[in-house]
PDB file of C-alpha atoms in Angstrom:
ATOM      1  CA  MET S1400     -69.789  70.312 -26.130  1.00  0.00           C
ATOM      2  CA  ARG S1401     -69.534  66.499 -27.648  1.00  0.00           C
ATOM      3  CA  GLN S1402     -65.953  66.614 -28.258  1.00  0.00           C
ATOM      4  CA  THR S1403     -64.532  67.745 -24.616  1.00  0.00           C
ATOM      5  CA  ARG S1404     -66.847  65.349 -23.026  1.00  0.00           C
ATOM      6  CA  MET S1405     -65.346  62.540 -25.498  1.00  0.00           C
ATOM      7  CA  THR S1406     -62.024  63.709 -24.804  1.00  0.00           C
ATOM      8  CA  GLY S1407     -62.787  63.816 -20.656  1.00  0.00           C
ATOM      9  CA  ILE S1408     -63.753  60.192 -20.936  1.00  0.00           C
ATOM     10  CA  LEU S1409     -60.247  59.200 -23.330  1.00  0.00           C
ATOM     11  CA  GLU S1410     -58.746  61.154 -20.645  1.00  0.00           C
ATOM     12  CA  THR S1411     -60.408  59.471 -17.544  1.00  0.00           C
ATOM     13  CA  LYS S1412     -59.186  56.055 -19.319  1.00  0.00           C
ATOM     14  CA  ILE S1413     -55.416  56.988 -19.889  1.00  0.00           C
ATOM     15  CA  LYS S1414     -55.582  58.478 -16.412  1.00  0.00           C
ATOM     16  CA  SER S1415     -56.589  55.185 -15.163  1.00  0.00           C
ATOM     17  CA  ILE S1416     -53.847  52.978 -16.682  1.00  0.00           C
ATOM     18  CA  ALA S1417     -50.807  55.386 -16.531  1.00  0.00           C
ATOM     19  CA  ASN S1418     -51.427  58.966 -13.603  1.00  0.00           C
ATOM     20  CA  LEU S1419     -49.865  61.357 -16.237  1.00  0.00           C
ATOM     21  CA  SER S1420     -48.847  64.714 -15.904  1.00  0.00           C
ATOM     22  CA  PRO S1421     -51.500  67.655 -17.694  1.00  0.00           C
ATOM     23  CA  GLU S1422     -48.015  68.091 -19.853  1.00  0.00           C
ATOM     24  CA  ALA S1423     -47.331  64.896 -20.900  1.00  0.00           C
ATOM     25  CA  LEU S1424     -51.849  63.911 -20.961  1.00  0.00           C
ATOM     26  CA  ASP S1425     -51.930  67.187 -23.452  1.00  0.00           C
ATOM     27  CA  LEU S1426     -49.477  65.639 -25.424  1.00  0.00           C
ATOM     28  CA  LEU S1427     -50.434  62.263 -25.939  1.00  0.00           C
ATOM     29  CA  MET S1428     -53.349  63.474 -26.550  1.00  0.00           C
ATOM     30  CA  ALA S1429     -52.496  65.836 -29.636  1.00  0.00           C
ATOM     31  CA  SER S1430     -51.179  62.453 -31.292  1.00  0.00           C
ATOM     32  CA  THR S1431     -55.029  61.375 -31.868  1.00  0.00           C
ATOM     33  CA  ARG S1432     -58.423  62.369 -33.501  1.00  0.00           C
ATOM     34  CA  PRO S1433     -61.341  60.863 -33.487  1.00  0.00           C
ATOM     35  CA  LYS S1434     -62.392  58.570 -36.555  1.00  0.00           C
ATOM     36  CA  PRO S1435     -65.967  57.955 -37.444  1.00  0.00           C
ATOM     37  CA  LEU S1436     -66.417  53.729 -39.010  1.00  0.00           C
ATOM     38  CA  GLU S1437     -69.407  52.095 -40.902  1.00  0.00           C
ATOM     39  CA  LYS S1438     -70.195  49.246 -40.282  1.00  0.00           C
ATOM     40  CA  GLY S1439     -68.046  46.740 -41.914  1.00  0.00           C
ATOM     41  CA  ARG S1440     -65.483  49.045 -42.033  1.00  0.00           C
ATOM     42  CA  ILE S1441     -62.013  47.044 -41.789  1.00  0.00           C
ATOM     43  CA  LEU S1442     -59.192  48.437 -39.173  1.00  0.00           C
ATOM     44  CA  LEU S1443     -57.370  45.679 -39.999  1.00  0.00           C
ATOM     45  CA  ARG S1444     -57.209  42.423 -42.891  1.00  0.00           C
ATOM     46  CA  GLU S1445     -55.227  38.849 -41.521  1.00  0.00           C
ATOM     47  CA  GLY S1446     -51.541  38.607 -43.047  1.00  0.00           C
ATOM     48  CA  GLU S1447     -51.404  42.792 -43.006  1.00  0.00           C
ATOM     49  CA  VAL S1448     -48.550  44.196 -39.931  1.00  0.00           C
ATOM     50  CA  CYS S1449     -51.231  46.040 -37.416  1.00  0.00           C
ATOM     51  CA  LYS S1450     -49.420  49.468 -36.667  1.00  0.00           C
ATOM     52  CA  THR S1451     -52.732  50.908 -34.379  1.00  0.00           C
ATOM     53  CA  VAL S1452     -54.113  50.572 -30.945  1.00  0.00           C
ATOM     54  CA  TYR S1453     -57.347  51.778 -31.152  1.00  0.00           C
ATOM     55  CA  TYR S1454     -59.639  53.264 -28.472  1.00  0.00           C
ATOM     56  CA  VAL S1455     -63.489  52.543 -28.676  1.00  0.00           C
ATOM     57  CA  GLU S1456     -65.363  55.681 -28.348  1.00  0.00           C
ATOM     58  CA  LYS S1457     -68.448  54.761 -29.750  1.00  0.00           C
ATOM     59  CA  GLY S1458     -69.499  51.463 -31.139  1.00  0.00           C
ATOM     60  CA  TYR S1459     -67.404  48.124 -31.059  1.00  0.00           C
ATOM     61  CA  LEU S1460     -64.671  46.165 -32.434  1.00  0.00           C
ATOM     62  CA  ARG S1461     -64.923  42.566 -33.416  1.00  0.00           C
ATOM     63  CA  THR S1462     -61.340  40.402 -33.811  1.00  0.00           C
ATOM     64  CA  TYR S1463     -61.515  37.180 -35.715  1.00  0.00           C
ATOM     65  CA  PHE S1464     -59.761  34.872 -38.070  1.00  0.00           C
ATOM     66  CA  THR S1465     -60.849  32.681 -40.462  1.00  0.00           C
ATOM     67  CA  LYS S1466     -60.445  28.845 -40.750  1.00  0.00           C
ATOM     68  CA  GLU S1467     -62.320  26.736 -43.389  1.00  0.00           C
ATOM     69  CA  GLY S1468     -64.251  29.514 -44.540  1.00  0.00           C
ATOM     70  CA  ASN S1469     -65.380  30.612 -41.302  1.00  0.00           C
ATOM     71  CA  GLU S1470     -64.908  33.361 -39.454  1.00  0.00           C
ATOM     72  CA  ILE S1471     -64.039  32.637 -35.296  1.00  0.00           C
ATOM     73  CA  ASN S1472     -65.137  35.445 -33.581  1.00  0.00           C
ATOM     74  CA  THR S1473     -62.047  36.158 -30.892  1.00  0.00           C
ATOM     75  CA  ARG S1474     -62.902  39.341 -29.020  1.00  0.00           C
ATOM     76  CA  PHE S1475     -65.379  42.358 -28.878  1.00  0.00           C
ATOM     77  CA  ALA S1476     -64.142  45.669 -28.130  1.00  0.00           C
ATOM     78  CA  PHE S1477     -67.027  48.461 -26.730  1.00  0.00           C
ATOM     79  CA  GLU S1478     -67.199  51.987 -25.110  1.00  0.00           C
ATOM     80  CA  ASN S1479     -64.137  52.582 -23.324  1.00  0.00           C
ATOM     81  CA  ASP S1480     -61.858  49.760 -24.450  1.00  0.00           C
ATOM     82  CA  PHE S1481     -58.837  49.780 -26.340  1.00  0.00           C
ATOM     83  CA  VAL S1482     -57.883  47.332 -28.962  1.00  0.00           C
ATOM     84  CA  THR S1483     -54.591  45.714 -31.291  1.00  0.00           C
ATOM     85  CA  GLU S1484     -53.392  42.693 -32.196  1.00  0.00           C
ATOM     86  CA  LEU S1485     -50.148  43.137 -29.802  1.00  0.00           C
ATOM     87  CA  LYS S1486     -48.265  39.970 -32.007  1.00  0.00           C
ATOM     88  CA  SER S1487     -48.207  41.634 -34.849  1.00  0.00           C
ATOM     89  CA  LEU S1488     -48.378  45.208 -33.092  1.00  0.00           C
ATOM     90  CA  ARG S1489     -45.052  44.237 -31.200  1.00  0.00           C
ATOM     91  CA  SER S1490     -43.313  42.127 -33.641  1.00  0.00           C
ATOM     92  CA  ALA S1491     -43.906  42.851 -36.953  1.00  0.00           C
ATOM     93  CA  ALA S1492     -45.283  39.443 -38.417  1.00  0.00           C
ATOM     94  CA  PRO S1493     -47.992  39.798 -40.475  1.00  0.00           C
ATOM     95  CA  SER S1494     -51.349  39.508 -38.161  1.00  0.00           C
ATOM     96  CA  ALA S1495     -53.550  36.205 -37.917  1.00  0.00           C
ATOM     97  CA  TYR S1496     -56.748  38.330 -37.543  1.00  0.00           C
ATOM     98  CA  TRP S1497     -58.806  40.382 -38.086  1.00  0.00           C
ATOM     99  CA  ILE S1498     -60.479  43.863 -37.251  1.00  0.00           C
ATOM    100  CA  GLN S1499     -63.668  44.987 -37.707  1.00  0.00           C
ATOM    101  CA  ALA S1500     -66.143  47.600 -37.077  1.00  0.00           C
ATOM    102  CA  GLY S1501     -69.038  46.130 -35.830  1.00  0.00           C
ATOM    103  CA  GLU S1502     -71.295  48.678 -35.721  1.00  0.00           C
ATOM    104  CA  LYS S1503     -71.498  52.365 -36.698  1.00  0.00           C
ATOM    105  CA  THR S1504     -68.278  53.350 -34.570  1.00  0.00           C
ATOM    106  CA  VAL S1505     -66.086  55.968 -33.085  1.00  0.00           C
ATOM    107  CA  VAL S1506     -62.312  55.271 -32.779  1.00  0.00           C
ATOM    108  CA  TRP S1507     -59.357  57.200 -31.384  1.00  0.00           C
ATOM    109  CA  GLU S1508     -56.456  55.604 -33.081  1.00  0.00           C
ATOM    110  CA  PHE S1509     -53.052  55.600 -31.889  1.00  0.00           C
ATOM    111  CA  THR S1510     -50.267  55.122 -34.160  1.00  0.00           C
ATOM    112  CA  LYS S1511     -47.120  52.873 -33.480  1.00  0.00           C
ATOM    113  CA  GLU S1512     -44.697  54.775 -34.924  1.00  0.00           C
ATOM    114  CA  LYS S1513     -46.011  57.911 -33.412  1.00  0.00           C
ATOM    115  CA  LEU S1514     -46.275  56.473 -29.921  1.00  0.00           C
ATOM    116  CA  LEU S1515     -42.735  55.525 -30.156  1.00  0.00           C
ATOM    117  CA  GLU S1516     -41.845  58.759 -30.743  1.00  0.00           C
ATOM    118  CA  LEU S1517     -43.453  59.840 -27.826  1.00  0.00           C
ATOM    119  CA  TYR S1518     -41.999  57.536 -25.974  1.00  0.00           C
ATOM    120  CA  ARG S1519     -38.723  59.122 -26.437  1.00  0.00           C
ATOM    121  CA  GLN S1520     -40.149  62.697 -25.467  1.00  0.00           C
ATOM    122  CA  SER S1521     -41.853  61.327 -22.235  1.00  0.00           C
ATOM    123  CA  ALA S1522     -41.366  58.692 -19.420  1.00  0.00           C
ATOM    124  CA  GLU S1523     -44.490  59.381 -18.510  1.00  0.00           C
ATOM    125  CA  ILE S1524     -46.223  58.266 -21.515  1.00  0.00           C
ATOM    126  CA  GLU S1525     -44.197  55.049 -22.315  1.00  0.00           C
ATOM    127  CA  SER S1526     -44.642  54.283 -18.848  1.00  0.00           C
ATOM    128  CA  PHE S1527     -48.504  54.361 -19.657  1.00  0.00           C
ATOM    129  CA  GLY S1528     -47.857  51.972 -23.274  1.00  0.00           C
ATOM    130  CA  ARG S1529     -45.860  49.541 -20.960  1.00  0.00           C
ATOM    131  CA  ASN S1530     -49.360  49.833 -18.410  1.00  0.00           C
ATOM    132  CA  LEU S1531     -51.720  49.471 -21.318  1.00  0.00           C
ATOM    133  CA  LEU S1532     -49.617  46.645 -23.278  1.00  0.00           C
ATOM    134  CA  GLU S1533     -49.804  44.439 -19.767  1.00  0.00           C
ATOM    135  CA  GLN S1534     -53.639  44.871 -19.510  1.00  0.00           C
ATOM    136  CA  MET S1535     -54.301  44.143 -22.553  1.00  0.00           C
ATOM    137  CA  LEU S1536     -51.885  41.128 -21.715  1.00  0.00           C
ATOM    138  CA  VAL S1537     -53.883  40.627 -18.626  1.00  0.00           C
ATOM    139  CA  ASP S1538     -57.534  40.777 -20.674  1.00  0.00           C
ATOM    140  CA  GLN S1539     -56.247  38.223 -23.299  1.00  0.00           C
ATOM    141  CA  GLU S1540     -55.203  35.639 -20.716  1.00  0.00           C
ATOM    142  CA  GLU S1541     -58.190  35.786 -18.533  1.00  0.00           C
ATOM    143  CA  HIS S1542     -60.661  35.444 -22.097  1.00  0.00           C
ATOM    144  CA  GLY S1543     -57.840  32.648 -22.829  1.00  0.00           C
ATOM    145  CA  ASN S1544     -59.063  31.160 -19.339  1.00  0.00           C
ATOM    146  CA  LEU S1545     -62.342  31.398 -19.767  1.00  0.00           C
ATOM    147  CA  PHE S1546     -62.322  28.673 -22.869  1.00  0.00           C
ATOM    148  CA  ARG S1547     -59.942  26.555 -21.454  1.00  0.00           C
ATOM    149  CA  ILE S1548     -62.155  25.701 -17.643  1.00  0.00           C
ATOM    150  CA  TYR S1549     -65.365  26.096 -19.347  1.00  0.00           C
ATOM    151  CA  SER S1550     -67.588  24.394 -21.064  1.00  0.00           C
ATOM    152  CA  PRO S1551     -70.004  26.094 -24.091  1.00  0.00           C
ATOM    153  CA  ALA S1552     -72.527  26.380 -21.917  1.00  0.00           C
ATOM    154  CA  GLU S1553     -70.414  27.783 -18.815  1.00  0.00           C
ATOM    155  CA  ARG S1554     -68.755  30.458 -20.987  1.00  0.00           C
ATOM    156  CA  TYR S1555     -72.577  31.424 -21.532  1.00  0.00           C
ATOM    157  CA  GLN S1556     -73.574  31.507 -18.434  1.00  0.00           C
ATOM    158  CA  HIS S1557     -70.525  33.102 -17.950  1.00  0.00           C
ATOM    159  CA  ILE S1558     -71.635  35.563 -21.055  1.00  0.00           C
ATOM    160  CA  VAL S1559     -75.352  35.802 -19.231  1.00  0.00           C
ATOM    161  CA  ARG S1560     -73.740  37.137 -15.817  1.00  0.00           C
ATOM    162  CA  HIS S1561     -70.503  39.754 -16.438  1.00  0.00           C
ATOM    163  CA  SER S1562     -71.271  41.399 -20.483  1.00  0.00           C
ATOM    164  CA  PRO S1563     -75.315  40.835 -20.954  1.00  0.00           C
ATOM    165  CA  HIS S1564     -74.780  43.896 -23.717  1.00  0.00           C
ATOM    166  CA  LEU S1565     -72.833  40.814 -25.747  1.00  0.00           C
ATOM    167  CA  LEU S1566     -76.813  39.734 -25.918  1.00  0.00           C
ATOM    168  CA  GLN S1567     -78.339  43.071 -26.996  1.00  0.00           C
ATOM    169  CA  ARG S1568     -75.151  44.376 -29.887  1.00  0.00           C
ATOM    170  CA  ILE S1569     -73.613  41.000 -30.978  1.00  0.00           C
ATOM    171  CA  SER S1570     -75.632  38.487 -33.424  1.00  0.00           C
ATOM    172  CA  LEU S1571     -76.194  35.246 -32.382  1.00  0.00           C
ATOM    173  CA  SER S1572     -74.052  33.364 -35.204  1.00  0.00           C
ATOM    174  CA  GLN S1573     -71.110  35.644 -34.161  1.00  0.00           C
ATOM    175  CA  LEU S1574     -71.971  35.013 -30.479  1.00  0.00           C
ATOM    176  CA  SER S1575     -71.696  31.076 -31.343  1.00  0.00           C
ATOM    177  CA  SER S1576     -68.512  31.546 -33.378  1.00  0.00           C
ATOM    178  CA  TYR S1577     -67.313  33.147 -30.204  1.00  0.00           C
ATOM    179  CA  LEU S1578     -68.500  31.238 -27.665  1.00  0.00           C
ATOM    180  CA  GLY S1579     -67.573  28.500 -29.535  1.00  0.00           C
ATOM    181  CA  MET S1580     -70.746  25.937 -30.169  1.00  0.00           C
ATOM    182  CA  ALA S1581     -72.680  25.880 -32.963  1.00  0.00           C
ATOM    183  CA  ARG S1582     -75.303  28.761 -33.336  1.00  0.00           C
ATOM    184  CA  GLU S1583     -78.382  26.131 -32.749  1.00  0.00           C
ATOM    185  CA  THR S1584     -77.035  25.426 -29.116  1.00  0.00           C
ATOM    186  CA  LEU S1585     -76.613  28.707 -28.830  1.00  0.00           C
ATOM    187  CA  SER S1586     -80.570  28.866 -29.399  1.00  0.00           C
ATOM    188  CA  ARG S1587     -81.405  26.267 -27.091  1.00  0.00           C
ATOM    189  CA  LEU S1588     -78.872  27.888 -23.558  1.00  0.00           C
ATOM    190  CA  ARG S1589     -80.827  30.976 -24.530  1.00  0.00           C
ATOM    191  CA  LYS S1590     -84.693  29.840 -24.408  1.00  0.00           C
ATOM    192  CA  LYS S1591     -83.718  28.145 -20.738  1.00  0.00           C
ATOM    193  CA  PRO S1592     -84.537  29.975 -17.737  1.00  0.00           C
TER     194      PRO S1592
END
């Protein structure tokens, strides 16, 4: 029952990106299966070529890079999100980022190789892939604008208003790194009424 429910949620998400016929949707769904991950499991390492797009069924994935020995978080993908390392996926260049399970997580993997094969078989699936990449680019641009336009304190308020789940599920250290501020600064902001 659970598998059928989750499959239905993923199918609904896919159809929100591109209106696929039942045949195309079945073909796409046949190319993937859920994969459980333990907390801390690395899906992509810095320097590896990204070959997969992930759909998060349960839990979350975090994307980060390392600088001077510190992890700098750049994204958290939660339930019903797709995530990948776009530049590496598209160009086969080594990734500058890591992707890691932030808690017990279940993902559905769409490999680049299988997707390219499906694109050749179905114009509808190719349209889904193009729409998904465009949506991911828009999400990246919106995230980048958050950092170009707002101060760290304003970014924190944006999270409070638009993504309060981050405050419950992400450690203070990871959240402060994501917001571009010291952990102590974030602690002070959280204590303000």
